[in-house]
Amino acid sequence: MKAERILMAHGSGGLMSQQLIDEVFKTAWRNEYLETMLDGALLDLPAGRVAMSTDSFVITPIFFPGGDIGKLSICGTVNDLAACGALPLYLSVAMIIEEGLPLADLHRIAESMAQTAVQAGVKLVTGDTKVVEKGSADGIFINTTGIGLIPEDIDYRPQRIREGDHIIVTGTVGDHGLSILAQREGLRFSTPVISDCAPLNAIGRKLAPYKADIRCMRDPTRGGLATVLNEIAAQSNLGIIVRDNDIPVSPVVRGACDMLGMDPLYMANEGKMVIFAAPEKSAAVLKTLHGIPESRAAAIIGELRAQPAGLVLIETELGAERILGPLEGEHVPRIC
């Protein structure tokens, strides 16, 4: 293509649209499903239950330490499927691109998506592109929809959680939210803050043999760990107690949040999972997680109680307990 930036003609459905698809997306995402260029993807699905998830990504800035909107769009939907107990297989992609976006940025995003898809073991099989007038978007918005296969005997639901079950978080919390905030506001720290953006399909695959001993999984994105715990407490009608000292938070995130008056437990994550496991198997689950690169810092942070039903309590360093409520309002907007 001769143009260096996205033009309205790239969204016309004509020759320039086809050039954009051929030279950017088909080149980066090449696979047998895309090659047919039908109006939809014809997929081969094994027998069994299928999980489906969709998500839209409107993050600003679109490039950040540890990732970009393209990587994020793959990880977000792959992780939602993994949290359902599914092995992710296929993704569709829809893009809304603002007129004037540099084509070099679009190539970079497409390549990032291709690399992340390979890492996650999924194929990008169909998609759509729209171009809107300058000022109508913010560079680029992406929607991804994914489907995956749920193995036999896997059933992850809050209603399966029992009193006494242990709560595991797969690594340090708050990294993504602080990374985006720092990039957006030009904040500099002695140790750079890197987003935890990563596909977590390996966690789902490695934990599948535990079957019913894994009760439920959730990825704590917007609203962070605290909000996910409150959602689970309400859905399971049980109480949750977590220990502040056991929740992994990196020193740079802890220090920066203290300085900014923010709480890392409400900061977004894009490469962590919260796992609810049977207490007699939680040590084995933790050992398995420590063998996976994305969850080497996993820790048991609390357990389920009968009372107070629907509430989350946090035990402080001094041994006192206080209510840990869900996020109210916007902590950091446009985070994913």
GROMACS .gro file of C-alpha atoms in nm:
model
  336
    1MET     CA    1   0.000   0.000   0.000
    2LYS     CA    2   0.125   0.347  -0.087
    3ALA     CA    3  -0.050   0.523   0.201
    4GLU     CA    4   0.134   0.557   0.531
    5ARG     CA    5  -0.181   0.614   0.736
    6ILE     CA    6  -0.531   0.470   0.745
    7LEU     CA    7  -0.766   0.649   0.505
    8MET     CA    8  -1.144   0.642   0.497
    9ALA     CA    9  -1.111   0.452   0.167
   10HIS     CA   10  -0.957   0.161   0.362
   11GLY     CA   11  -1.304   0.105   0.508
   12SER     CA   12  -1.498   0.143   0.183
   13GLY     CA   13  -1.521  -0.228   0.107
   14GLY     CA   14  -1.343  -0.173  -0.223
   15LEU     CA   15  -0.990  -0.225  -0.354
   16MET     CA   16  -0.814  -0.045  -0.069
   17SER     CA   17  -1.009  -0.248   0.187
   18GLN     CA   18  -0.897  -0.568   0.020
   19GLN     CA   19  -0.537  -0.446   0.010
   20LEU     CA   20  -0.553  -0.371   0.383
   21ILE     CA   21  -0.685  -0.718   0.460
   22ASP     CA   22  -0.434  -0.892   0.233
   23GLU     CA   23  -0.123  -0.696   0.326
   24VAL     CA   24  -0.183  -0.655   0.699
   25PHE     CA   25  -0.416  -0.916   0.845
   26LYS     CA   26  -0.388  -1.214   0.610
   27THR     CA   27  -0.012  -1.176   0.602
   28ALA     CA   28   0.020  -1.166   0.982
   29TRP     CA   29  -0.248  -1.422   1.071
   30ARG     CA   30  -0.217  -1.669   0.785
   31ASN     CA   31  -0.392  -2.004   0.844
   32GLU     CA   32  -0.616  -2.247   0.659
   33TYR     CA   33  -0.940  -2.092   0.789
   34LEU     CA   34  -0.856  -1.742   0.672
   35GLU     CA   35  -0.739  -1.859   0.331
   36THR     CA   36  -1.091  -1.949   0.221
   37MET     CA   37  -1.206  -1.585   0.263
   38LEU     CA   38  -1.571  -1.677   0.318
   39ASP     CA   39  -1.821  -1.456   0.501
   40GLY     CA   40  -1.760  -1.666   0.811
   41ALA     CA   41  -1.521  -1.933   0.936
   42LEU     CA   42  -1.603  -2.302   0.887
   43LEU     CA   43  -1.460  -2.470   1.197
   44ASP     CA   44  -1.385  -2.820   1.312
   45LEU     CA   45  -1.505  -2.869   1.671
   46PRO     CA   46  -1.443  -3.185   1.875
   47ALA     CA   47  -1.735  -3.333   2.064
   48GLY     CA   48  -1.808  -3.182   2.402
   49ARG     CA   49  -1.923  -2.861   2.567
   50VAL     CA   50  -1.813  -2.538   2.402
   51ALA     CA   51  -1.742  -2.213   2.586
   52MET     CA   52  -1.777  -1.877   2.411
   53SER     CA   53  -1.663  -1.535   2.529
   54THR     CA   54  -1.639  -1.188   2.380
   55ASP     CA   55  -1.464  -0.870   2.491
   56SER     CA   56  -1.386  -0.524   2.355
   57PHE     CA   57  -1.061  -0.336   2.411
   58VAL     CA   58  -1.040   0.044   2.418
   59ILE     CA   59  -0.718   0.094   2.613
   60THR     CA   60  -0.514   0.411   2.606
   61PRO     CA   61  -0.228   0.424   2.529
   62ILE     CA   62  -0.241   0.145   2.272
   63PHE     CA   63   0.127   0.058   2.330
   64PHE     CA   64   0.255   0.011   2.685
   65PRO     CA   65   0.540  -0.164   2.868
   66GLY     CA   66   0.471  -0.537   2.843
   67GLY     CA   67   0.218  -0.525   2.563
   68ASP     CA   68  -0.016  -0.341   2.332
   69ILE     CA   69  -0.385  -0.340   2.244
   70GLY     CA   70  -0.334  -0.632   2.004
   71LYS     CA   71  -0.169  -0.860   2.259
   72LEU     CA   72  -0.425  -0.751   2.516
   73SER     CA   73  -0.717  -0.838   2.287
   74ILE     CA   74  -0.592  -1.196   2.249
   75CYS     CA   75  -0.502  -1.244   2.616
   76GLY     CA   76  -0.829  -1.100   2.743
   77THR     CA   77  -1.053  -1.342   2.558
   78VAL     CA   78  -0.820  -1.642   2.593
   79ASN     CA   79  -0.811  -1.586   2.969
   80ASP     CA   80  -1.189  -1.558   2.990
   81LEU     CA   81  -1.217  -1.895   2.818
   82ALA     CA   82  -0.951  -2.047   3.045
   83ALA     CA   83  -1.143  -1.919   3.349
   84CYS     CA   84  -1.445  -2.116   3.221
   85GLY     CA   85  -1.231  -2.431   3.215
   86ALA     CA   86  -1.210  -2.430   2.834
   87LEU     CA   87  -0.911  -2.496   2.613
   88PRO     CA   88  -0.919  -2.197   2.372
   89LEU     CA   89  -0.933  -2.289   2.003
   90TYR     CA   90  -1.053  -2.008   1.776
   91LEU     CA   91  -1.088  -1.630   1.787
   92SER     CA   92  -1.265  -1.379   1.568
   93VAL     CA   93  -1.141  -1.020   1.550
   94ALA     CA   94  -1.332  -0.699   1.475
   95MET     CA   95  -1.146  -0.370   1.449
   96ILE     CA   96  -1.270  -0.012   1.448
   97ILE     CA   97  -0.980   0.197   1.318
   98GLU     CA   98  -0.963   0.574   1.327
   99GLU     CA   99  -0.871   0.757   1.010
  100GLY     CA  100  -0.509   0.868   1.033
  101LEU     CA  101  -0.371   0.575   1.235
  102PRO     CA  102  -0.018   0.504   1.107
  103LEU     CA  103  -0.009   0.185   0.902
  104ALA     CA  104   0.314   0.096   1.080
  105ASP     CA  105   0.121   0.087   1.408
  106LEU     CA  106  -0.145  -0.138   1.254
  107HIS     CA  107   0.123  -0.377   1.124
  108ARG     CA  108   0.280  -0.383   1.470
  109ILE     CA  109  -0.054  -0.460   1.635
  110ALA     CA  110  -0.138  -0.735   1.385
  111GLU     CA  111   0.203  -0.899   1.432
  112SER     CA  112   0.165  -0.881   1.810
  113MET     CA  113  -0.173  -1.051   1.785
  114ALA     CA  114  -0.027  -1.324   1.565
  115GLN     CA  115   0.258  -1.393   1.810
  116THR     CA  116   0.024  -1.401   2.109
  117ALA     CA  117  -0.219  -1.631   1.929
  118VAL     CA  118   0.062  -1.879   1.867
  119GLN     CA  119   0.162  -1.859   2.234
  120ALA     CA  120  -0.200  -1.917   2.339
  121GLY     CA  121  -0.255  -2.203   2.093
  122VAL     CA  122  -0.546  -2.033   1.916
  123LYS     CA  123  -0.616  -1.942   1.555
  124LEU     CA  124  -0.761  -1.612   1.432
  125VAL     CA  125  -1.020  -1.740   1.190
  126THR     CA  126  -1.248  -1.455   1.086
  127GLY     CA  127  -1.287  -1.083   1.134
  128ASP     CA  128  -1.412  -0.745   1.029
  129THR     CA  129  -1.260  -0.399   0.981
  130LYS     CA  130  -1.433  -0.063   0.994
  131VAL     CA  131  -1.275   0.280   0.949
  132VAL     CA  132  -1.428   0.586   1.118
  133GLU     CA  133  -1.357   0.956   1.070
  134LYS     CA  134  -1.071   1.118   1.256
  135GLY     CA  135  -1.190   1.216   1.603
  136SER     CA  136  -1.457   0.944   1.616
  137ALA     CA  137  -1.240   0.689   1.798
  138ASP     CA  138  -0.904   0.682   1.974
  139GLY     CA  139  -0.667   0.520   1.728
  140ILE     CA  140  -0.810   0.171   1.730
  141PHE     CA  141  -1.072  -0.033   1.917
  142ILE     CA  142  -1.066  -0.414   1.897
  143ASN     CA  143  -1.327  -0.678   1.976
  144THR     CA  144  -1.233  -1.045   2.002
  145THR     CA  145  -1.473  -1.337   2.039
  146GLY     CA  146  -1.339  -1.679   2.123
  147ILE     CA  147  -1.460  -2.035   2.150
  148GLY     CA  148  -1.299  -2.322   2.332
  149LEU     CA  149  -1.366  -2.680   2.432
  150ILE     CA  150  -1.439  -2.772   2.795
  151PRO     CA  151  -1.283  -3.109   2.887
  152GLU     CA  152  -1.496  -3.377   3.046
  153ASP     CA  153  -1.549  -3.345   3.423
  154ILE     CA  154  -1.460  -2.973   3.424
  155ASP     CA  155  -1.728  -2.751   3.577
  156TYR     CA  156  -1.607  -2.416   3.711
  157ARG     CA  157  -1.890  -2.222   3.875
  158PRO     CA  158  -1.921  -2.008   4.192
  159GLN     CA  159  -2.207  -2.232   4.305
  160ARG     CA  160  -1.958  -2.520   4.344
  161ILE     CA  161  -1.747  -2.332   4.601
  162ARG     CA  162  -1.768  -2.477   4.953
  163GLU     CA  163  -1.693  -2.351   5.302
  164GLY     CA  164  -1.324  -2.410   5.375
  165ASP     CA  165  -1.209  -2.392   5.013
  166HIS     CA  166  -0.881  -2.212   4.960
  167ILE     CA  167  -0.825  -1.904   4.744
  168ILE     CA  168  -0.515  -1.886   4.525
  169VAL     CA  169  -0.392  -1.593   4.319
  170THR     CA  170  -0.141  -1.680   4.050
  171GLY     CA  171   0.100  -1.390   4.100
  172THR     CA  172   0.154  -1.028   4.195
  173VAL     CA  173  -0.151  -0.805   4.159
  174GLY     CA  174  -0.183  -0.453   4.022
  175ASP     CA  175   0.100  -0.464   3.767
  176HIS     CA  176  -0.113  -0.391   3.461
  177GLY     CA  177  -0.313  -0.109   3.612
  178LEU     CA  178  -0.005   0.071   3.742
  179SER     CA  179   0.182   0.017   3.414
  180ILE     CA  180  -0.096   0.185   3.217
  181LEU     CA  181  -0.131   0.468   3.468
  182ALA     CA  182   0.243   0.534   3.467
  183GLN     CA  183   0.262   0.533   3.087
  184ARG     CA  184  -0.041   0.758   3.055
  185GLU     CA  185   0.071   1.012   3.313
  186GLY     CA  186   0.445   1.003   3.238
  187LEU     CA  187   0.534   0.865   3.582
  188ARG     CA  188   0.884   0.724   3.628
  189PHE     CA  189   0.991   0.479   3.896
  190SER     CA  190   1.337   0.347   3.988
  191THR     CA  191   1.219   0.001   3.878
  192PRO     CA  192   1.009   0.007   3.557
  193VAL     CA  193   0.653  -0.121   3.593
  194ILE     CA  194   0.571  -0.385   3.331
  195SER     CA  195   0.219  -0.501   3.254
  196ASP     CA  196   0.148  -0.865   3.337
  197CYS     CA  197  -0.046  -0.905   3.009
  198ALA     CA  198  -0.017  -1.275   2.916
  199PRO     CA  199  -0.231  -1.565   2.791
  200LEU     CA  200  -0.314  -1.809   3.071
  201ASN     CA  201  -0.415  -2.112   2.865
  202ALA     CA  202  -0.126  -2.311   3.015
  203ILE     CA  203  -0.275  -2.264   3.362
  204GLY     CA  204  -0.608  -2.400   3.244
  205ARG     CA  205  -0.441  -2.695   3.073
  206LYS     CA  206  -0.220  -2.787   3.370
  207LEU     CA  207  -0.504  -2.764   3.622
  208ALA     CA  208  -0.754  -2.967   3.417
  209PRO     CA  209  -0.646  -3.300   3.577
  210TYR     CA  210  -0.761  -3.172   3.918
  211LYS     CA  211  -1.119  -3.177   3.781
  212ALA     CA  212  -1.373  -3.121   4.061
  213ASP     CA  213  -1.106  -3.008   4.308
  214ILE     CA  214  -1.091  -2.679   4.116
  215ARG     CA  215  -1.422  -2.519   4.203
  216CYS     CA  216  -1.403  -2.195   4.007
  217MET     CA  217  -1.159  -1.959   3.835
  218ARG     CA  218  -1.179  -1.588   3.755
  219ASP     CA  219  -0.937  -1.340   3.596
  220PRO     CA  220  -0.926  -1.017   3.800
  221THR     CA  221  -0.920  -0.753   3.528
  222ARG     CA  222  -1.114  -0.428   3.577
  223GLY     CA  223  -1.184  -0.374   3.946
  224GLY     CA  224  -0.892  -0.593   4.043
  225LEU     CA  225  -0.868  -0.873   4.298
  226ALA     CA  226  -1.100  -0.708   4.553
  227THR     CA  227  -1.388  -0.676   4.309
  228VAL     CA  228  -1.361  -1.037   4.186
  229LEU     CA  229  -1.362  -1.163   4.546
  230ASN     CA  230  -1.678  -0.964   4.617
  231GLU     CA  231  -1.846  -1.104   4.306
  232ILE     CA  232  -1.764  -1.458   4.414
  233ALA     CA  233  -1.881  -1.398   4.772
  234ALA     CA  234  -2.216  -1.276   4.643
  235GLN     CA  235  -2.257  -1.555   4.387
  236SER     CA  236  -2.157  -1.835   4.626
  237ASN     CA  237  -2.344  -1.685   4.927
  238LEU     CA  238  -2.035  -1.746   5.141
  239GLY     CA  239  -1.794  -1.523   5.327
  240ILE     CA  240  -1.434  -1.470   5.222
  241ILE     CA  241  -1.134  -1.395   5.441
  242VAL     CA  242  -0.801  -1.302   5.282
  243ARG     CA  243  -0.473  -1.214   5.453
  244ASP     CA  244  -0.309  -0.891   5.346
  245ASN     CA  245   0.040  -1.028   5.416
  246ASP     CA  246  -0.020  -1.329   5.189
  247ILE     CA  247  -0.136  -1.134   4.882
  248PRO     CA  248   0.162  -1.101   4.643
  249VAL     CA  249   0.229  -0.740   4.546
  250SER     CA  250   0.559  -0.628   4.393
  251PRO     CA  251   0.753  -0.368   4.595
  252VAL     CA  252   0.733  -0.112   4.312
  253VAL     CA  253   0.354  -0.148   4.282
  254ARG     CA  254   0.314  -0.132   4.660
  255GLY     CA  255   0.536   0.176   4.688
  256ALA     CA  256   0.380   0.357   4.393
  257CYS     CA  257   0.025   0.290   4.515
  258ASP     CA  258   0.116   0.418   4.862
  259MET     CA  259   0.259   0.734   4.705
  260LEU     CA  260  -0.045   0.788   4.479
  261GLY     CA  261  -0.305   0.699   4.741
  262MET     CA  262  -0.426   0.394   4.549
  263ASP     CA  263  -0.485   0.033   4.648
  264PRO     CA  264  -0.323  -0.246   4.440
  265LEU     CA  265  -0.613  -0.476   4.527
  266TYR     CA  266  -0.834  -0.263   4.301
  267MET     CA  267  -0.581  -0.228   4.018
  268ALA     CA  268  -0.647  -0.417   3.695
  269ASN     CA  269  -0.458  -0.734   3.604
  270GLU     CA  270  -0.427  -0.896   3.261
  271GLY     CA  271  -0.217  -1.201   3.338
  272LYS     CA  272  -0.345  -1.335   3.669
  273MET     CA  273  -0.608  -1.586   3.772
  274VAL     CA  274  -0.795  -1.628   4.101
  275ILE     CA  275  -0.852  -1.996   4.174
  276PHE     CA  276  -1.088  -2.152   4.428
  277ALA     CA  277  -0.967  -2.501   4.520
  278ALA     CA  278  -1.056  -2.782   4.759
  279PRO     CA  279  -0.844  -2.737   5.075
  280GLU     CA  280  -0.701  -3.089   5.064
  281LYS     CA  281  -0.566  -3.025   4.712
  282SER     CA  282  -0.460  -2.660   4.735
  283ALA     CA  283  -0.096  -2.738   4.818
  284ALA     CA  284  -0.069  -2.965   4.514
  285VAL     CA  285  -0.241  -2.704   4.295
  286LEU     CA  286   0.005  -2.442   4.420
  287LYS     CA  287   0.301  -2.669   4.338
  288THR     CA  288   0.165  -2.718   3.985
  289LEU     CA  289   0.124  -2.344   3.941
  290HIS     CA  290   0.481  -2.279   4.052
  291GLY     CA  291   0.595  -2.492   3.757
  292ILE     CA  292   0.425  -2.262   3.504
  293PRO     CA  293   0.615  -1.945   3.401
  294GLU     CA  294   0.305  -1.724   3.427
  295SER     CA  295   0.227  -1.836   3.784
  296ARG     CA  296   0.561  -1.885   3.959
  297ALA     CA  297   0.461  -1.630   4.225
  298ALA     CA  298   0.125  -1.797   4.302
  299ALA     CA  299   0.014  -1.793   4.665
  300ILE     CA  300  -0.272  -1.911   4.885
  301ILE     CA  301  -0.426  -1.590   5.016
  302GLY     CA  302  -0.738  -1.696   5.209
  303GLU     CA  303  -1.038  -1.921   5.238
  304LEU     CA  304  -1.416  -1.939   5.234
  305ARG     CA  305  -1.630  -1.910   5.547
  306ALA     CA  306  -1.998  -1.963   5.611
  307GLN     CA  307  -2.026  -1.617   5.766
  308PRO     CA  308  -2.047  -1.331   5.700
  309ALA     CA  309  -2.224  -1.456   5.386
  310GLY     CA  310  -2.166  -1.236   5.082
  311LEU     CA  311  -1.892  -1.026   5.242
  312VAL     CA  312  -1.515  -1.014   5.194
  313LEU     CA  313  -1.293  -0.949   5.495
  314ILE     CA  314  -0.921  -0.878   5.490
  315GLU     CA  315  -0.695  -0.956   5.784
  316THR     CA  316  -0.445  -0.674   5.832
  317GLU     CA  317  -0.082  -0.701   5.935
  318LEU     CA  318  -0.188  -0.632   6.296
  319GLY     CA  319  -0.440  -0.917   6.294
  320ALA     CA  320  -0.752  -0.701   6.275
  321GLU     CA  321  -1.024  -0.770   6.019
  322ARG     CA  322  -1.198  -0.511   5.803
  323ILE     CA  323  -1.444  -0.524   5.515
  324LEU     CA  324  -1.288  -0.525   5.169
  325GLY     CA  325  -1.561  -0.388   4.945
  326PRO     CA  326  -1.587  -0.388   4.563
  327LEU     CA  327  -1.456  -0.103   4.349
  328GLU     CA  328  -1.678   0.202   4.348
  329GLY     CA  329  -1.645   0.439   4.054
  330GLU     CA  330  -1.349   0.446   3.816
  331HIS     CA  331  -1.011   0.360   3.960
  332VAL     CA  332  -0.817   0.394   3.634
  333PRO     CA  333  -1.043   0.434   3.324
  334ARG     CA  334  -0.970   0.294   2.975
  335ILE     CA  335  -0.752   0.021   3.124
  336CYS     CA  336  -0.837  -0.262   2.885
   0.00000   0.00000   0.00000
